[in-house]
Amino acid sequence: MKLAARNLGWKAGRRTIVDDVSLEIMPGEFLGIVGPNGSGKTSLLSMIAGLRRPVTGSVLLEGRDIARLPRRDVARKVAFVEQQAETGERLNVRQAVELGRTPHLSALSPWSAEDEAIIDRALDDVDMRAFADRPWQTLSGGERQRIHIARALAQEPRLLILDEPTNHLDIEHQVGILDLVRSRNLTVVAALHDLNHAALFCDRVAVLHEGRLAALGRPPEILTDHLLADIFRVDARVEIEADGSCFIRYARPSTTARRFTIREPA
Amino acid sequence: MLRVVAGGVTALAVLFVALASGAAIGETAIPLATVVKTVANRLWDAGHDLDPIDAGIVWNYRIARALVAAACGASLAVCGVVLQSLLRNALADPYILGISAGASSGAVAVAILGFGGGFFSLSAGAFAGALVAFGLVALLALRSGRGPVAIILAGIAGSQLFNALTSFVVTKSATADQARGIMFWLLGNLSGVRWPDVFLALPVALGGLAICWLYARSLDAFAFGPQSAASLGVPVRRVYATMIAVTALMTATMVSIVGSIGFVGLVVPHAARLIVGVRHGVLLPAAALAGAAFMIGADILSRTVIPGQVLPIGVMTALVGAPAFALILIRRPVTR
């Protein structure tokens, strides 16, 4: 599944959110999108998923402009997990995951045993099979996030786009989810907050800064002390492990360099 | 499969019982056997010997009335389900798009201001008013951002405007009798209903239900919002446009025949969700059935509660509907 973003731009009113971003997503890779808050990660992802029409540029899915493809065709290939989608409906867990089959079913096609098996597998994958009959409203934030991912897996996409998928998850499930999507035969694009997760799981990372693509490449080549200081404004040491992977150790900001000063009451 | 058949049979049975009750119960009680024989005579010339007055009451008045009540209740309930799901708002009802307000303005324009010089009926005026109001609301919603909140706010603006126009005309120009008549019409009135109304209401109700049902999976996909629906392959804009146009036409048709009967389109969808769940493939037909039965029941009550006087059916639906809604609000699970 090859996807190419060409000169993507997005504006909110007059403010430029994403500015001339071009990148190609290679079949089977795990591409991490990192960047400080407000650097345009979510806007870039929703353009790549074809959910938002870019102001400039275009997204090519297997060589064809995603804006011209029928939504259903796109949804059979690309699944998108947004941040914190909520519902007021009295759904249970299983019904929430069943929605993932929507692009594969027409108005009249019946629900099949195969669909049923796909739902079971998706629930197993996120470790939520035992929760199948629980009402949505009784789930914790992390459990809801896992169900959203199960729904995306039930969609049987070839490209999975995740917007900060590890939010709300405990550390076991953070690592578990990233490992799961990695181990599936999927192309994955994920906005990640935790740079160590990006270093651990991503084949490549794209660094966004103020809407522009600041760097793109293998984690050990990209995530340098320098870049962390310039773009993320943190003092950190990047250590390269024996196997070539990298690991980021953050340092406490020194008092003189502290950017968020704590004011003492007058 | 067995459950589908069982459900269908139960649904038809409920519907027939409701229709038969609607035909049998009234100021002159007519035995159920007479009702059945009348229908048999009419539909396949069974040749039963019947009192022509009884047969006339059953066929010309009560059955026509019960069928329109059913079509109307079903339509309002289906529109309520669709709009609540699409706009993700538990308080959405078929009138949220300004349709009843526009219909009342159209009706007073014809009845009091004499628009159309007697050439237009009250119903035609109401239908035209409903469409004008809906058009304005749709335009406003398109200009103000297209999202669910924009649609709801545009609907509120439109409703307020047309309700004010109606009040203005009524207070300025109506005689006491006219005002009373308009009030009666606004609260819903099935008294004037005859067979031609059936031939309008029934196809609109069935056709509307069928179209909405074809969109059942798309409506399901709106559970987590329009963005989530889009990522599940739903052409969001087309579904919005189609569903809102279909519900607007269904509602406008029903309002123009019987007036704006409240609460059915708000309460029945919630009750149906509690009973059959949130999947629209089942929910839509269930709501249609419940709405039809509820409306026939409300009509029977409105004709019989006070002997010798017919209450506006909207009073009955709200008298039953308001406490029912209160109950649902209490039983609803707290969402965080």
mmCIF file of C-alpha atoms in Angstrom, chain B residues 21-322:
data_model
loop_
_atom_site.group_PDB
_atom_site.id
_atom_site.type_symbol
_atom_site.label_atom_id
_atom_site.label_comp_id
_atom_site.label_asym_id
_atom_site.label_seq_id
_atom_site.Cartn_x
_atom_site.Cartn_y
_atom_site.Cartn_z
ATOM 1 C CA SER B 21 -59.050 -1.117 17.783
ATOM 2 C CA GLY B 22 -58.977 2.226 16.027
ATOM 3 C CA ALA B 23 -61.891 1.105 13.877
ATOM 4 C CA ALA B 24 -63.910 -0.548 16.659
ATOM 5 C CA ILE B 25 -63.554 1.929 19.522
ATOM 6 C CA GLY B 26 -65.320 5.261 19.457
ATOM 7 C CA GLU B 27 -68.453 7.088 20.452
ATOM 8 C CA THR B 28 -70.476 4.287 18.899
ATOM 9 C CA ALA B 29 -68.694 1.074 19.753
ATOM 10 C CA ILE B 30 -68.697 -1.257 16.787
ATOM 11 C CA PRO B 31 -68.070 -4.984 17.307
ATOM 12 C CA LEU B 32 -64.764 -6.283 15.991
ATOM 13 C CA ALA B 33 -66.641 -8.814 13.827
ATOM 14 C CA THR B 34 -68.366 -5.952 12.000
ATOM 15 C CA VAL B 35 -65.012 -4.276 11.415
ATOM 16 C CA VAL B 36 -63.545 -7.454 9.943
ATOM 17 C CA LYS B 37 -66.610 -8.063 7.767
ATOM 18 C CA THR B 38 -66.592 -4.476 6.496
ATOM 19 C CA VAL B 39 -62.982 -4.761 5.458
ATOM 20 C CA ALA B 40 -63.689 -8.134 3.829
ATOM 21 C CA ASN B 41 -66.629 -6.648 1.910
ATOM 22 C CA ARG B 42 -64.513 -3.762 0.693
ATOM 23 C CA LEU B 43 -61.352 -5.624 -0.190
ATOM 24 C CA TRP B 44 -62.661 -8.771 -1.822
ATOM 25 C CA ASP B 45 -66.464 -8.416 -2.072
ATOM 26 C CA ALA B 46 -67.107 -10.948 0.674
ATOM 27 C CA GLY B 47 -70.812 -10.064 0.565
ATOM 28 C CA HIS B 48 -71.464 -9.999 4.332
ATOM 29 C CA ASP B 49 -74.800 -8.511 5.345
ATOM 30 C CA LEU B 50 -74.074 -5.353 7.374
ATOM 31 C CA ASP B 51 -75.753 -2.230 8.695
ATOM 32 C CA PRO B 52 -74.732 0.351 6.054
ATOM 33 C CA ILE B 53 -74.294 3.055 8.710
ATOM 34 C CA ASP B 54 -71.905 0.934 10.784
ATOM 35 C CA ALA B 55 -70.051 -0.117 7.646
ATOM 36 C CA GLY B 56 -69.829 3.506 6.550
ATOM 37 C CA ILE B 57 -68.449 4.671 9.910
ATOM 38 C CA VAL B 58 -65.887 1.891 9.934
ATOM 39 C CA TRP B 59 -64.692 2.253 6.365
ATOM 40 C CA ASN B 60 -65.038 5.946 5.565
ATOM 41 C CA TYR B 61 -64.088 7.432 8.901
ATOM 42 C CA ARG B 62 -62.379 5.171 11.357
ATOM 43 C CA ILE B 63 -60.193 2.997 9.157
ATOM 44 C CA ALA B 64 -59.061 5.959 7.079
ATOM 45 C CA ARG B 65 -58.355 7.820 10.298
ATOM 46 C CA ALA B 66 -56.476 4.921 11.888
ATOM 47 C CA LEU B 67 -54.363 4.429 8.753
ATOM 48 C CA VAL B 68 -53.406 8.112 8.600
ATOM 49 C CA ALA B 69 -52.647 8.092 12.338
ATOM 50 C CA ALA B 70 -50.420 5.051 11.786
ATOM 51 C CA ALA B 71 -48.616 6.599 8.808
ATOM 52 C CA CYS B 72 -48.150 9.814 10.717
ATOM 53 C CA GLY B 73 -46.902 8.196 13.928
ATOM 54 C CA ALA B 74 -44.541 5.952 11.994
ATOM 55 C CA SER B 75 -43.144 8.855 9.957
ATOM 56 C CA LEU B 76 -42.591 11.124 12.936
ATOM 57 C CA ALA B 77 -40.888 8.347 14.908
ATOM 58 C CA VAL B 78 -38.626 7.407 11.990
ATOM 59 C CA CYS B 79 -37.694 11.056 11.395
ATOM 60 C CA GLY B 80 -36.953 11.424 15.097
ATOM 61 C CA VAL B 81 -34.627 8.408 15.085
ATOM 62 C CA VAL B 82 -32.778 9.605 11.975
ATOM 63 C CA LEU B 83 -32.334 13.189 13.162
ATOM 64 C CA GLN B 84 -31.276 12.184 16.677
ATOM 65 C CA SER B 85 -28.612 9.880 15.246
ATOM 66 C CA LEU B 86 -27.441 12.210 12.512
ATOM 67 C CA LEU B 87 -27.294 15.327 14.684
ATOM 68 C CA ARG B 88 -26.075 13.314 17.699
ATOM 69 C CA ASN B 89 -28.561 15.084 19.885
ATOM 70 C CA ALA B 90 -31.013 13.294 22.158
ATOM 71 C CA LEU B 91 -33.401 16.254 22.004
ATOM 72 C CA ALA B 92 -33.666 16.389 18.210
ATOM 73 C CA ASP B 93 -37.154 15.773 16.847
ATOM 74 C CA PRO B 94 -38.781 16.053 13.408
ATOM 75 C CA TYR B 95 -39.659 19.697 14.054
ATOM 76 C CA ILE B 96 -36.089 20.756 14.832
ATOM 77 C CA LEU B 97 -35.639 21.912 11.233
ATOM 78 C CA GLY B 98 -38.335 24.560 11.538
ATOM 79 C CA ILE B 99 -40.977 22.495 9.763
ATOM 80 C CA SER B 100 -43.863 22.759 12.217
ATOM 81 C CA ALA B 101 -43.251 26.475 12.741
ATOM 82 C CA GLY B 102 -43.239 27.040 8.971
ATOM 83 C CA ALA B 103 -46.353 24.903 8.553
ATOM 84 C CA SER B 104 -48.238 26.929 11.144
ATOM 85 C CA SER B 105 -47.235 30.169 9.406
ATOM 86 C CA GLY B 106 -48.390 28.724 6.080
ATOM 87 C CA ALA B 107 -51.647 27.590 7.625
ATOM 88 C CA VAL B 108 -52.460 30.979 9.161
ATOM 89 C CA ALA B 109 -51.445 32.699 5.939
ATOM 90 C CA VAL B 110 -54.137 30.714 4.146
ATOM 91 C CA ALA B 111 -56.773 30.585 6.889
ATOM 92 C CA ILE B 112 -56.519 34.116 8.262
ATOM 93 C CA LEU B 113 -54.802 36.280 5.683
ATOM 94 C CA GLY B 114 -56.583 34.496 2.837
ATOM 95 C CA PHE B 115 -53.504 33.727 0.787
ATOM 96 C CA GLY B 116 -54.321 32.004 -2.470
ATOM 97 C CA GLY B 117 -57.869 33.432 -2.481
ATOM 98 C CA GLY B 118 -59.560 30.231 -1.291
ATOM 99 C CA PHE B 119 -57.832 28.256 -4.011
ATOM 100 C CA PHE B 120 -55.315 26.759 -1.582
ATOM 101 C CA SER B 121 -56.408 24.463 1.206
ATOM 102 C CA LEU B 122 -55.079 24.792 4.729
ATOM 103 C CA SER B 123 -52.986 21.694 4.043
ATOM 104 C CA ALA B 124 -51.427 23.143 0.914
ATOM 105 C CA GLY B 125 -50.594 26.334 2.796
ATOM 106 C CA ALA B 126 -49.057 24.371 5.640
ATOM 107 C CA PHE B 127 -47.010 22.239 3.249
ATOM 108 C CA ALA B 128 -45.731 25.302 1.403
ATOM 109 C CA GLY B 129 -44.933 27.066 4.678
ATOM 110 C CA ALA B 130 -43.064 24.014 5.953
ATOM 111 C CA LEU B 131 -40.920 23.848 2.826
ATOM 112 C CA VAL B 132 -40.165 27.577 2.872
ATOM 113 C CA ALA B 133 -39.099 27.401 6.520
ATOM 114 C CA PHE B 134 -37.007 24.286 5.903
ATOM 115 C CA GLY B 135 -35.372 25.937 2.889
ATOM 116 C CA LEU B 136 -34.383 28.954 4.983
ATOM 117 C CA VAL B 137 -33.074 26.761 7.794
ATOM 118 C CA ALA B 138 -31.090 24.619 5.345
ATOM 119 C CA LEU B 139 -29.589 27.712 3.739
ATOM 120 C CA LEU B 140 -28.647 29.151 7.114
ATOM 121 C CA ALA B 141 -27.113 25.825 8.196
ATOM 122 C CA LEU B 142 -25.075 25.638 4.981
ATOM 123 C CA ARG B 143 -23.763 29.145 5.516
ATOM 124 C CA SER B 144 -22.929 28.623 9.165
ATOM 125 C CA GLY B 145 -20.639 25.625 9.060
ATOM 126 C CA ARG B 146 -22.741 22.567 8.134
ATOM 127 C CA GLY B 147 -22.025 20.618 11.317
ATOM 128 C CA PRO B 148 -24.705 19.146 13.604
ATOM 129 C CA VAL B 149 -24.571 22.141 15.930
ATOM 130 C CA ALA B 150 -24.945 24.567 13.004
ATOM 131 C CA ILE B 151 -28.024 22.649 11.807
ATOM 132 C CA ILE B 152 -29.635 22.648 15.246
ATOM 133 C CA LEU B 153 -28.980 26.356 15.813
ATOM 134 C CA ALA B 154 -30.265 27.232 12.340
ATOM 135 C CA GLY B 155 -33.405 25.206 13.122
ATOM 136 C CA ILE B 156 -33.924 27.080 16.371
ATOM 137 C CA ALA B 157 -33.538 30.427 14.603
ATOM 138 C CA GLY B 158 -35.997 29.409 11.867
ATOM 139 C CA SER B 159 -38.533 27.992 14.312
ATOM 140 C CA GLN B 160 -38.477 31.114 16.461
ATOM 141 C CA LEU B 161 -38.919 33.344 13.425
ATOM 142 C CA PHE B 162 -41.888 31.450 11.998
ATOM 143 C CA ASN B 163 -43.559 30.937 15.379
ATOM 144 C CA ALA B 164 -43.319 34.687 15.905
ATOM 145 C CA LEU B 165 -44.842 35.304 12.461
ATOM 146 C CA THR B 166 -47.713 32.962 13.305
ATOM 147 C CA SER B 167 -48.352 34.654 16.655
ATOM 148 C CA PHE B 168 -48.153 38.041 14.998
ATOM 149 C CA VAL B 169 -50.784 37.178 12.400
ATOM 150 C CA VAL B 170 -53.049 35.438 14.904
ATOM 151 C CA THR B 171 -53.011 38.290 17.431
ATOM 152 C CA LYS B 172 -53.322 40.992 14.785
ATOM 153 C CA SER B 173 -55.926 39.620 12.438
ATOM 154 C CA ALA B 174 -57.696 36.552 13.762
ATOM 155 C CA THR B 175 -61.192 36.534 15.232
ATOM 156 C CA ALA B 176 -61.650 34.532 18.449
ATOM 157 C CA ASP B 177 -63.113 31.649 16.450
ATOM 158 C CA GLN B 178 -60.291 31.663 13.955
ATOM 159 C CA ALA B 179 -57.694 31.744 16.733
ATOM 160 C CA ARG B 180 -59.371 28.767 18.387
ATOM 161 C CA GLY B 181 -59.521 26.897 15.093
ATOM 162 C CA ILE B 182 -55.848 27.541 14.387
ATOM 163 C CA MET B 183 -54.884 26.488 17.884
ATOM 164 C CA PHE B 184 -56.845 23.275 17.421
ATOM 165 C CA TRP B 185 -55.120 22.634 14.110
ATOM 166 C CA LEU B 186 -51.670 23.353 15.540
ATOM 167 C CA LEU B 187 -52.159 20.768 18.263
ATOM 168 C CA GLY B 188 -53.006 18.135 15.715
ATOM 169 C CA ASN B 189 -56.333 17.084 14.376
ATOM 170 C CA LEU B 190 -57.392 13.897 12.636
ATOM 171 C CA SER B 191 -61.115 14.724 12.361
ATOM 172 C CA GLY B 192 -61.140 15.751 8.738
ATOM 173 C CA VAL B 193 -59.113 12.791 7.542
ATOM 174 C CA ARG B 194 -60.559 10.725 4.661
ATOM 175 C CA TRP B 195 -59.303 8.173 2.138
ATOM 176 C CA PRO B 196 -57.497 10.636 -0.172
ATOM 177 C CA ASP B 197 -55.315 11.538 2.832
ATOM 178 C CA VAL B 198 -54.524 7.851 3.285
ATOM 179 C CA PHE B 199 -53.333 7.626 -0.301
ATOM 180 C CA LEU B 200 -50.948 10.513 0.358
ATOM 181 C CA ALA B 201 -49.769 9.645 3.881
ATOM 182 C CA LEU B 202 -49.264 5.906 3.478
ATOM 183 C CA PRO B 203 -46.927 5.946 0.433
ATOM 184 C CA VAL B 204 -44.908 8.811 1.902
ATOM 185 C CA ALA B 205 -44.526 6.965 5.213
ATOM 186 C CA LEU B 206 -43.600 3.634 3.624
ATOM 187 C CA GLY B 207 -41.324 5.183 1.000
ATOM 188 C CA GLY B 208 -39.588 7.349 3.587
ATOM 189 C CA LEU B 209 -39.082 4.408 5.916
ATOM 190 C CA ALA B 210 -37.638 2.340 3.059
ATOM 191 C CA ILE B 211 -35.136 5.041 2.070
ATOM 192 C CA CYS B 212 -34.034 5.602 5.669
ATOM 193 C CA TRP B 213 -33.711 1.863 6.193
ATOM 194 C CA LEU B 214 -31.370 1.606 3.193
ATOM 195 C CA TYR B 215 -29.137 4.083 5.025
ATOM 196 C CA ALA B 216 -29.282 2.098 8.290
ATOM 197 C CA ARG B 217 -25.599 1.093 8.266
ATOM 198 C CA SER B 218 -24.531 4.633 7.465
ATOM 199 C CA LEU B 219 -26.602 5.931 10.369
ATOM 200 C CA ASP B 220 -24.986 3.332 12.654
ATOM 201 C CA ALA B 221 -21.588 4.664 11.613
ATOM 202 C CA PHE B 222 -22.459 8.135 12.936
ATOM 203 C CA ALA B 223 -22.314 6.810 16.518
ATOM 204 C CA PHE B 224 -18.850 8.289 17.028
ATOM 205 C CA GLY B 225 -19.458 11.423 14.986
ATOM 206 C CA PRO B 226 -19.208 12.525 11.366
ATOM 207 C CA GLN B 227 -15.406 12.224 11.160
ATOM 208 C CA SER B 228 -15.527 8.651 12.399
ATOM 209 C CA ALA B 229 -18.357 7.899 9.945
ATOM 210 C CA ALA B 230 -16.254 9.291 7.101
ATOM 211 C CA SER B 231 -13.303 7.110 8.063
ATOM 212 C CA LEU B 232 -15.665 4.112 7.970
ATOM 213 C CA GLY B 233 -16.422 4.877 4.341
ATOM 214 C CA VAL B 234 -19.684 6.795 4.743
ATOM 215 C CA PRO B 235 -20.093 9.654 2.231
ATOM 216 C CA VAL B 236 -21.024 12.007 5.052
ATOM 217 C CA ARG B 237 -22.212 14.965 3.024
ATOM 218 C CA ARG B 238 -24.440 12.856 0.781
ATOM 219 C CA VAL B 239 -25.958 11.047 3.756
ATOM 220 C CA TYR B 240 -26.649 14.351 5.532
ATOM 221 C CA ALA B 241 -28.275 15.838 2.437
ATOM 222 C CA THR B 242 -30.391 12.772 1.621
ATOM 223 C CA MET B 243 -31.519 12.023 5.148
ATOM 224 C CA ILE B 244 -32.368 15.625 5.977
ATOM 225 C CA ALA B 245 -34.292 16.088 2.721
ATOM 226 C CA VAL B 246 -36.220 12.833 3.199
ATOM 227 C CA THR B 247 -37.123 13.544 6.826
ATOM 228 C CA ALA B 248 -38.114 17.113 5.936
ATOM 229 C CA LEU B 249 -40.466 15.923 3.185
ATOM 230 C CA MET B 250 -41.971 13.201 5.382
ATOM 231 C CA THR B 251 -42.526 15.608 8.254
ATOM 232 C CA ALA B 252 -43.918 18.360 6.024
ATOM 233 C CA THR B 253 -46.396 15.921 4.458
ATOM 234 C CA MET B 254 -47.615 14.628 7.811
ATOM 235 C CA VAL B 255 -47.859 18.094 9.358
ATOM 236 C CA SER B 256 -49.847 19.354 6.397
ATOM 237 C CA ILE B 257 -52.380 16.520 6.813
ATOM 238 C CA VAL B 258 -52.823 16.429 10.592
ATOM 239 C CA GLY B 259 -51.061 19.478 12.072
ATOM 240 C CA SER B 260 -47.965 19.411 14.225
ATOM 241 C CA ILE B 261 -48.430 16.606 16.686
ATOM 242 C CA GLY B 262 -45.705 16.814 19.292
ATOM 243 C CA PHE B 263 -43.746 14.327 21.340
ATOM 244 C CA VAL B 264 -44.183 11.262 19.085
ATOM 245 C CA GLY B 265 -41.022 12.127 17.173
ATOM 246 C CA LEU B 266 -39.107 12.772 20.384
ATOM 247 C CA VAL B 267 -40.247 10.087 22.806
ATOM 248 C CA VAL B 268 -40.954 7.081 20.605
ATOM 249 C CA PRO B 269 -37.362 6.946 19.228
ATOM 250 C CA HIS B 270 -35.962 6.862 22.759
ATOM 251 C CA ALA B 271 -38.441 4.211 23.849
ATOM 252 C CA ALA B 272 -37.620 2.130 20.774
ATOM 253 C CA ARG B 273 -33.868 2.404 21.503
ATOM 254 C CA LEU B 274 -34.445 1.166 25.040
ATOM 255 C CA ILE B 275 -36.341 -1.852 23.745
ATOM 256 C CA VAL B 276 -34.470 -2.974 20.606
ATOM 257 C CA GLY B 277 -31.078 -1.249 20.909
ATOM 258 C CA VAL B 278 -29.201 1.178 18.722
ATOM 259 C CA ARG B 279 -28.751 -0.733 15.451
ATOM 260 C CA HIS B 280 -30.744 1.187 12.865
ATOM 261 C CA GLY B 281 -31.567 -1.879 10.761
ATOM 262 C CA VAL B 282 -33.868 -2.986 13.601
ATOM 263 C CA LEU B 283 -34.408 0.358 15.304
ATOM 264 C CA LEU B 284 -36.031 2.100 12.316
ATOM 265 C CA PRO B 285 -38.795 -0.480 11.691
ATOM 266 C CA ALA B 286 -39.320 -0.864 15.445
ATOM 267 C CA ALA B 287 -39.703 2.889 15.896
ATOM 268 C CA ALA B 288 -42.080 3.030 12.927
ATOM 269 C CA LEU B 289 -44.255 0.315 14.448
ATOM 270 C CA ALA B 290 -44.177 1.852 17.914
ATOM 271 C CA GLY B 291 -44.974 5.294 16.493
ATOM 272 C CA ALA B 292 -47.901 3.921 14.484
ATOM 273 C CA ALA B 293 -49.377 2.044 17.432
ATOM 274 C CA PHE B 294 -48.779 4.959 19.824
ATOM 275 C CA MET B 295 -50.498 7.406 17.497
ATOM 276 C CA ILE B 296 -53.537 5.174 16.921
ATOM 277 C CA GLY B 297 -53.790 4.742 20.684
ATOM 278 C CA ALA B 298 -53.514 8.480 21.295
ATOM 279 C CA ASP B 299 -56.227 9.084 18.686
ATOM 280 C CA ILE B 300 -58.564 6.581 20.350
ATOM 281 C CA LEU B 301 -57.993 8.282 23.715
ATOM 282 C CA SER B 302 -58.498 11.746 22.254
ATOM 283 C CA ARG B 303 -61.900 10.656 20.920
ATOM 284 C CA THR B 304 -63.109 8.819 24.027
ATOM 285 C CA VAL B 305 -61.626 10.413 27.161
ATOM 286 C CA ILE B 306 -64.267 13.132 27.293
ATOM 287 C CA PRO B 307 -67.620 11.831 25.969
ATOM 288 C CA GLY B 308 -69.022 13.980 23.212
ATOM 289 C CA GLN B 309 -65.817 15.978 22.762
ATOM 290 C CA VAL B 310 -62.711 15.348 20.669
ATOM 291 C CA LEU B 311 -59.477 16.533 22.232
ATOM 292 C CA PRO B 312 -56.608 17.616 19.970
ATOM 293 C CA ILE B 313 -54.441 14.542 19.530
ATOM 294 C CA GLY B 314 -51.309 16.563 20.339
ATOM 295 C CA VAL B 315 -52.690 17.026 23.849
ATOM 296 C CA MET B 316 -52.985 13.257 24.272
ATOM 297 C CA THR B 317 -49.532 12.477 22.869
ATOM 298 C CA ALA B 318 -47.942 15.045 25.166
ATOM 299 C CA LEU B 319 -49.984 13.971 28.198
ATOM 300 C CA VAL B 320 -48.719 10.430 27.731
ATOM 301 C CA GLY B 321 -45.408 11.445 26.167
ATOM 302 C CA ALA B 322 -44.143 13.896 28.767
#
